[in-house]
Coordinates of C-alpha atoms in Angstrom, one line a residue:
X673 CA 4.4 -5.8 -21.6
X674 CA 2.8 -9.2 -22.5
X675 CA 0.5 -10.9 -20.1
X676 CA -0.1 -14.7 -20.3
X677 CA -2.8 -16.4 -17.6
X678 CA -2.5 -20.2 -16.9
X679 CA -6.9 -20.0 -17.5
X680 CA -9.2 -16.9 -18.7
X681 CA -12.3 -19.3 -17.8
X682 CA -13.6 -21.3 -15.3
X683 CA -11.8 -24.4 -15.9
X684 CA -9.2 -26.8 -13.5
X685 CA -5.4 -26.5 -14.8
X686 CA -2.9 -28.9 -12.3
X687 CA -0.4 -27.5 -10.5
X688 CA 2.3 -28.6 -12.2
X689 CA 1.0 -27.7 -15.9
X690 CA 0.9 -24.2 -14.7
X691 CA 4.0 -24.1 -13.9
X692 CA 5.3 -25.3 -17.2
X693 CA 2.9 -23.2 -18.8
X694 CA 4.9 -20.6 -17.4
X695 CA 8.4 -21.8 -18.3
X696 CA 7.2 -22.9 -22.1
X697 CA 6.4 -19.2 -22.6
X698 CA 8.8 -17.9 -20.7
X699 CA 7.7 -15.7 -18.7
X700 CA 9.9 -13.4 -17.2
X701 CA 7.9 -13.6 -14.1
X702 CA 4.9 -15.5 -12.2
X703 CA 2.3 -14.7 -9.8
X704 CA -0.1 -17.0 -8.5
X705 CA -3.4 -14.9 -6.7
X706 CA -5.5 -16.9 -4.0
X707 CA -7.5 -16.0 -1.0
X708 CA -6.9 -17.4 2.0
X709 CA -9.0 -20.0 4.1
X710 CA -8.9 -20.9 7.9
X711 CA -10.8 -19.9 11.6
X712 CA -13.1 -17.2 11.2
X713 CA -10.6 -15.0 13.2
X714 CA -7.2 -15.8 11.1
X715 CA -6.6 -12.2 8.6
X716 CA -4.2 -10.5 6.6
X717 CA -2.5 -10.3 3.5
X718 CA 0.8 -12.5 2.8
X719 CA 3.3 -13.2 -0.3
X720 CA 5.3 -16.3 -0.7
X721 CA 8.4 -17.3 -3.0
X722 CA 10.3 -21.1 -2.9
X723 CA 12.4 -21.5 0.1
X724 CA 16.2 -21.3 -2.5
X725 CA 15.5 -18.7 -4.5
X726 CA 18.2 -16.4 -6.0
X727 CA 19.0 -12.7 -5.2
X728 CA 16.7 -11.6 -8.5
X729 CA 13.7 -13.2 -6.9
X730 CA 14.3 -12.1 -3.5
X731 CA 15.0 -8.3 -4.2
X732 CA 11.9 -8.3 -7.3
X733 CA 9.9 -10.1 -4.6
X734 CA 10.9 -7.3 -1.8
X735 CA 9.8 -4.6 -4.4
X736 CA 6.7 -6.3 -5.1
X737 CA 5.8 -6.6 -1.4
X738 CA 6.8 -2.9 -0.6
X739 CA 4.4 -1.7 -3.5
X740 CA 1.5 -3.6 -1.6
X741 CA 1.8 -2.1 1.8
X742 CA 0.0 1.6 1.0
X743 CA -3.0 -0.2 0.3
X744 CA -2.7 -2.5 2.9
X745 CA -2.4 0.7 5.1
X746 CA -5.4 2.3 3.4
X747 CA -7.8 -1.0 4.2
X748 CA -6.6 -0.9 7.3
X749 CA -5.4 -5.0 6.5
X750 CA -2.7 -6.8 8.5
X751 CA 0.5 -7.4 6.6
X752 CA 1.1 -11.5 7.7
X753 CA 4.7 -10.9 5.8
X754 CA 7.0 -12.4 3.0
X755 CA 7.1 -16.0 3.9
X756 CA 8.5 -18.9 2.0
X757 CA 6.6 -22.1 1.0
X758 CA 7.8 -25.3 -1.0
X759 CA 5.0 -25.1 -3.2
X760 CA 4.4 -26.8 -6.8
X761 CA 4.2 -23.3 -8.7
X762 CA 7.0 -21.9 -6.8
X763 CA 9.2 -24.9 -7.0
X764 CA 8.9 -26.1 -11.0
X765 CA 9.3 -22.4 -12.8
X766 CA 12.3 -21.5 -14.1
X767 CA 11.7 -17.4 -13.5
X768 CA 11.0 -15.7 -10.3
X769 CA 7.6 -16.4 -8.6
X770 CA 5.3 -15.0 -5.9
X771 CA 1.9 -16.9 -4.7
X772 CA 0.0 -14.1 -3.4
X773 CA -2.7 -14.9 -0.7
X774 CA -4.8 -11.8 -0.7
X775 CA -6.5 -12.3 2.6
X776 CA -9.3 -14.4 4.4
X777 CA -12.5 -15.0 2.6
X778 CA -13.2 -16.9 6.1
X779 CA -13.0 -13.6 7.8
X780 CA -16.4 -11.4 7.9
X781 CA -14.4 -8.4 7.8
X782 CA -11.7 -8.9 5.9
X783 CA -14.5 -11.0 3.4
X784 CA -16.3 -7.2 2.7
X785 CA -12.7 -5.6 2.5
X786 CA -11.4 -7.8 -0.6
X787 CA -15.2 -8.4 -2.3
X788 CA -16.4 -5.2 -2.3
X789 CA -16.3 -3.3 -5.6
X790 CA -14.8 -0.3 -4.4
X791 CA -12.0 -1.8 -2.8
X792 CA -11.8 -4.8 -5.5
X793 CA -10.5 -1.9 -8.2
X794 CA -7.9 -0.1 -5.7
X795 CA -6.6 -3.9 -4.9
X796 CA -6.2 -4.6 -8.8
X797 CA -4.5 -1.2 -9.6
X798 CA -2.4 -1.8 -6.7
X799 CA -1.1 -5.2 -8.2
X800 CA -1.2 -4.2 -11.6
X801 CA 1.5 -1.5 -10.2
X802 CA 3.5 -3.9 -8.4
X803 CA 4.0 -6.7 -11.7
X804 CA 5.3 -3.6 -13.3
X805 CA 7.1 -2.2 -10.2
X806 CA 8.9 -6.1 -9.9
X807 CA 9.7 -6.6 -14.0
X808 CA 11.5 -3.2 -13.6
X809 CA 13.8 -4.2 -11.0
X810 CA 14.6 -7.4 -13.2
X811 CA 15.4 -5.3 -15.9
X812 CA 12.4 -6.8 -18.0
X813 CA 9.8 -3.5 -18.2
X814 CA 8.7 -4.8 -21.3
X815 CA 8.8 -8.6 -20.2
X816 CA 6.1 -11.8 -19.7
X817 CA 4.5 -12.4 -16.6
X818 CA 2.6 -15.1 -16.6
X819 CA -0.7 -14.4 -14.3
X820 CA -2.3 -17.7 -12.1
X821 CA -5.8 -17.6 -10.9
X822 CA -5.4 -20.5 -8.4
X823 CA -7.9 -23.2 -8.6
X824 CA -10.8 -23.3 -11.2
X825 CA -13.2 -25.7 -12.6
X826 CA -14.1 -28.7 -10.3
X827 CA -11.6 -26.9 -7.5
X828 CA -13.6 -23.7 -6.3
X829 CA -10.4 -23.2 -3.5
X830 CA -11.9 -21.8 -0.3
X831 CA -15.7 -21.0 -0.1
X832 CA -17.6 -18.0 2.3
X833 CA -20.9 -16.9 1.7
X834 CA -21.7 -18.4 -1.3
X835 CA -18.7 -17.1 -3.0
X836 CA -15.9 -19.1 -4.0
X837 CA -11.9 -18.5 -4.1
X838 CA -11.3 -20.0 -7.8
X839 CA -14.5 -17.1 -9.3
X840 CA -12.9 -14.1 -7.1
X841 CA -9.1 -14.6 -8.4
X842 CA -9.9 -14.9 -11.8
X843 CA -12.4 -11.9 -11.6
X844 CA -9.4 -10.2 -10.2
X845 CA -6.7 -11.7 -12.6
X846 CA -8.6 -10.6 -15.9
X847 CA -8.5 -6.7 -14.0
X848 CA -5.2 -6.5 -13.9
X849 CA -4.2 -7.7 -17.4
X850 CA -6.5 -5.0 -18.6
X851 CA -4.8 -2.7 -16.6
X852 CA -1.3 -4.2 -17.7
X853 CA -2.4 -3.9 -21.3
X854 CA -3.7 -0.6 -21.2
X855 CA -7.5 -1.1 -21.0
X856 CA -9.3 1.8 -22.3
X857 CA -10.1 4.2 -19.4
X858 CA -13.0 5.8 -17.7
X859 CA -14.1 8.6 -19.8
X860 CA -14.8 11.8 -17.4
X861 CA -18.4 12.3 -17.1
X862 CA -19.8 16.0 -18.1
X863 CA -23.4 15.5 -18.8
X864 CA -25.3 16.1 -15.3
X865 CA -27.6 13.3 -16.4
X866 CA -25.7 10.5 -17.1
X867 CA -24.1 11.8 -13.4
X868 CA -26.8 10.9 -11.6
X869 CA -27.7 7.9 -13.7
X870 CA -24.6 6.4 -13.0
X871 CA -24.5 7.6 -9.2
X872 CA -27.9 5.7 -8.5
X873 CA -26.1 2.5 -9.3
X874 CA -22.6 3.4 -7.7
X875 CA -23.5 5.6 -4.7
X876 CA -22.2 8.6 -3.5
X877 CA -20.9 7.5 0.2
X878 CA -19.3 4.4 -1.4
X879 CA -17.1 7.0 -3.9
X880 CA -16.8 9.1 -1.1
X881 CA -15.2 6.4 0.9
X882 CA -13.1 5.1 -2.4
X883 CA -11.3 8.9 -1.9
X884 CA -10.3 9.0 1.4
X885 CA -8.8 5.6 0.8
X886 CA -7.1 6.9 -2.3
X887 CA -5.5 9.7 -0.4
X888 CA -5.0 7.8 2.8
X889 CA -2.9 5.3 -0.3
X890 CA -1.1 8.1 -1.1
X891 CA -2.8 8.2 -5.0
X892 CA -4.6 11.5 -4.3
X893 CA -3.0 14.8 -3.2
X894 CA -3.9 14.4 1.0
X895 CA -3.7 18.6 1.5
X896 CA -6.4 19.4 -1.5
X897 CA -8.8 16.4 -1.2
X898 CA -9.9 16.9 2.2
X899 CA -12.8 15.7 4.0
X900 CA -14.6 18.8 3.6
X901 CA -14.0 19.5 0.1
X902 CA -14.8 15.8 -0.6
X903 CA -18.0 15.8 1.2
X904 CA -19.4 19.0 -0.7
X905 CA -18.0 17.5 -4.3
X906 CA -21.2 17.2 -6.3
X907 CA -22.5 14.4 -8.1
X908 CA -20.1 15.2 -11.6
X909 CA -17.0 15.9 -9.5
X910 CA -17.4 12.6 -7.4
X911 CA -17.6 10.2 -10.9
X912 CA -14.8 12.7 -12.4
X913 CA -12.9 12.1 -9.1
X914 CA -13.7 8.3 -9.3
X915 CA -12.4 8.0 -12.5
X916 CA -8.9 9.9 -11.6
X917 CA -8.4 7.2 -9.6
X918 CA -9.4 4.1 -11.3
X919 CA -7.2 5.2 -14.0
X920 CA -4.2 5.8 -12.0
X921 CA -1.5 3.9 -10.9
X922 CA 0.3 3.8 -7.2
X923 CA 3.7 5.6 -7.7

């Protein structure tokens, strides 16, 4: 699989030139990542595709969405739907395209959901999974998608907390080509030291919490990682664990 992105930095690239950055590689599919912006009580996750599209985009598209929902069930995050949108990015590419709006950087809750580390890496997977999951069903496994981090450069897209949309989706953009190119993964850890080295940093409830989401997801077996077992797993068995499920894919 190749991956191209419309900007690997923190630079502006117009609407339209992303678009036919798209079509002059030819990408065999496009996805545009944002977060969302509004009242401090508006939430969810939602997809979009242009209003005519043809039955390749819709049923890639339906696939796409469907590989979202167990980690939308897992972070407990309201599914808004598959809506349609006349949009620049969707409108001038010539292959099937999704703008993905991840959620509400506006909303407290759903603000710690989607920027928190632990979450930020099931999220990536998840998408990683569903680009491949979508080229499949358009008979391209080994095709171009061409990636978008909206906004950039002197268009930081929506703002919370002192964090902005355009550093977020391209944090999250430059995960999942890694992923989609086969990034080198976590190496198991065996030496008690380095354990609880690393565990000072990471924390033990926060990988205990990345678990049960990972079972609740569906990406660890539910009947042998239960909330006992995980609670007494010690401090190499909790970053071995963590790793497992960094390095794995939703199914």
């Amino acid at each position: 699989m190749k991956v191209v992105m419309t900007r690997t930095t923190d630079v502006y690239v117009g609407l339209n030139e992303r678009a036919y950055f798209a079509n002059r590689n030819k990408a065999d599919l496009f996805v545009s990542y944002h977060l969302n912006a509004a009242t401090a009580t508006a939430y969810g996750y939602e997809d979009f595709t242009y209003p005519t599209q043809n039955k390749a985009t819709i049923n890639s598209r339906n696939i796409y969405h469907g590989a979202i929902l167990p980690a939308l069930r897992a972070l407990q995050q309201f599914n808004r739907g598959k809506k349609v949108a006349n949009f620049a990015v969707l409108r001038e590419t010539n292959m099937p395209a999704y703008l993905i709006e991840l959620g509400f950087i506006t909303n407290a809750s759903e603000y710690n959901t989607i920027v928190g580390q632990t979450n930020f890496e099931l999220l990536a997977q998840t998408h990683a999974s569903a680009i491949k999951q979508a080229l499949a069903n358009l008979g391209k496994p080994n095709g171009t998608v061409c990636v978008d981090p909206g906004h950039g450069g002197r268009d930081p897209g929506a703002v919370s907390r002192g964090y902005t949309e355009a550093a977020y989706v391209l944090r999250f953009t430059l995960r999942i080509r890694e992923i989609l190119q086969g990034a080198k993964p976590i190496a198991p850890i065996k030496d008690k030291k380095e354990a609880v080295t690393m565990l000072n940093s990471t924390g033990r409830k926060e990988i205990r919490e990345l678990l049960k989401k990972a079972r609740a997801a569906g990406i660890i077996d539910a009947k042998y990682h239960t909330d006992d077992k995980i609670a007494k797993y010690n401090d190499i068995q909790l970053l071995s664990y963590q790793a497992a499920v960094v390095n794995r894919e939703f199914k």
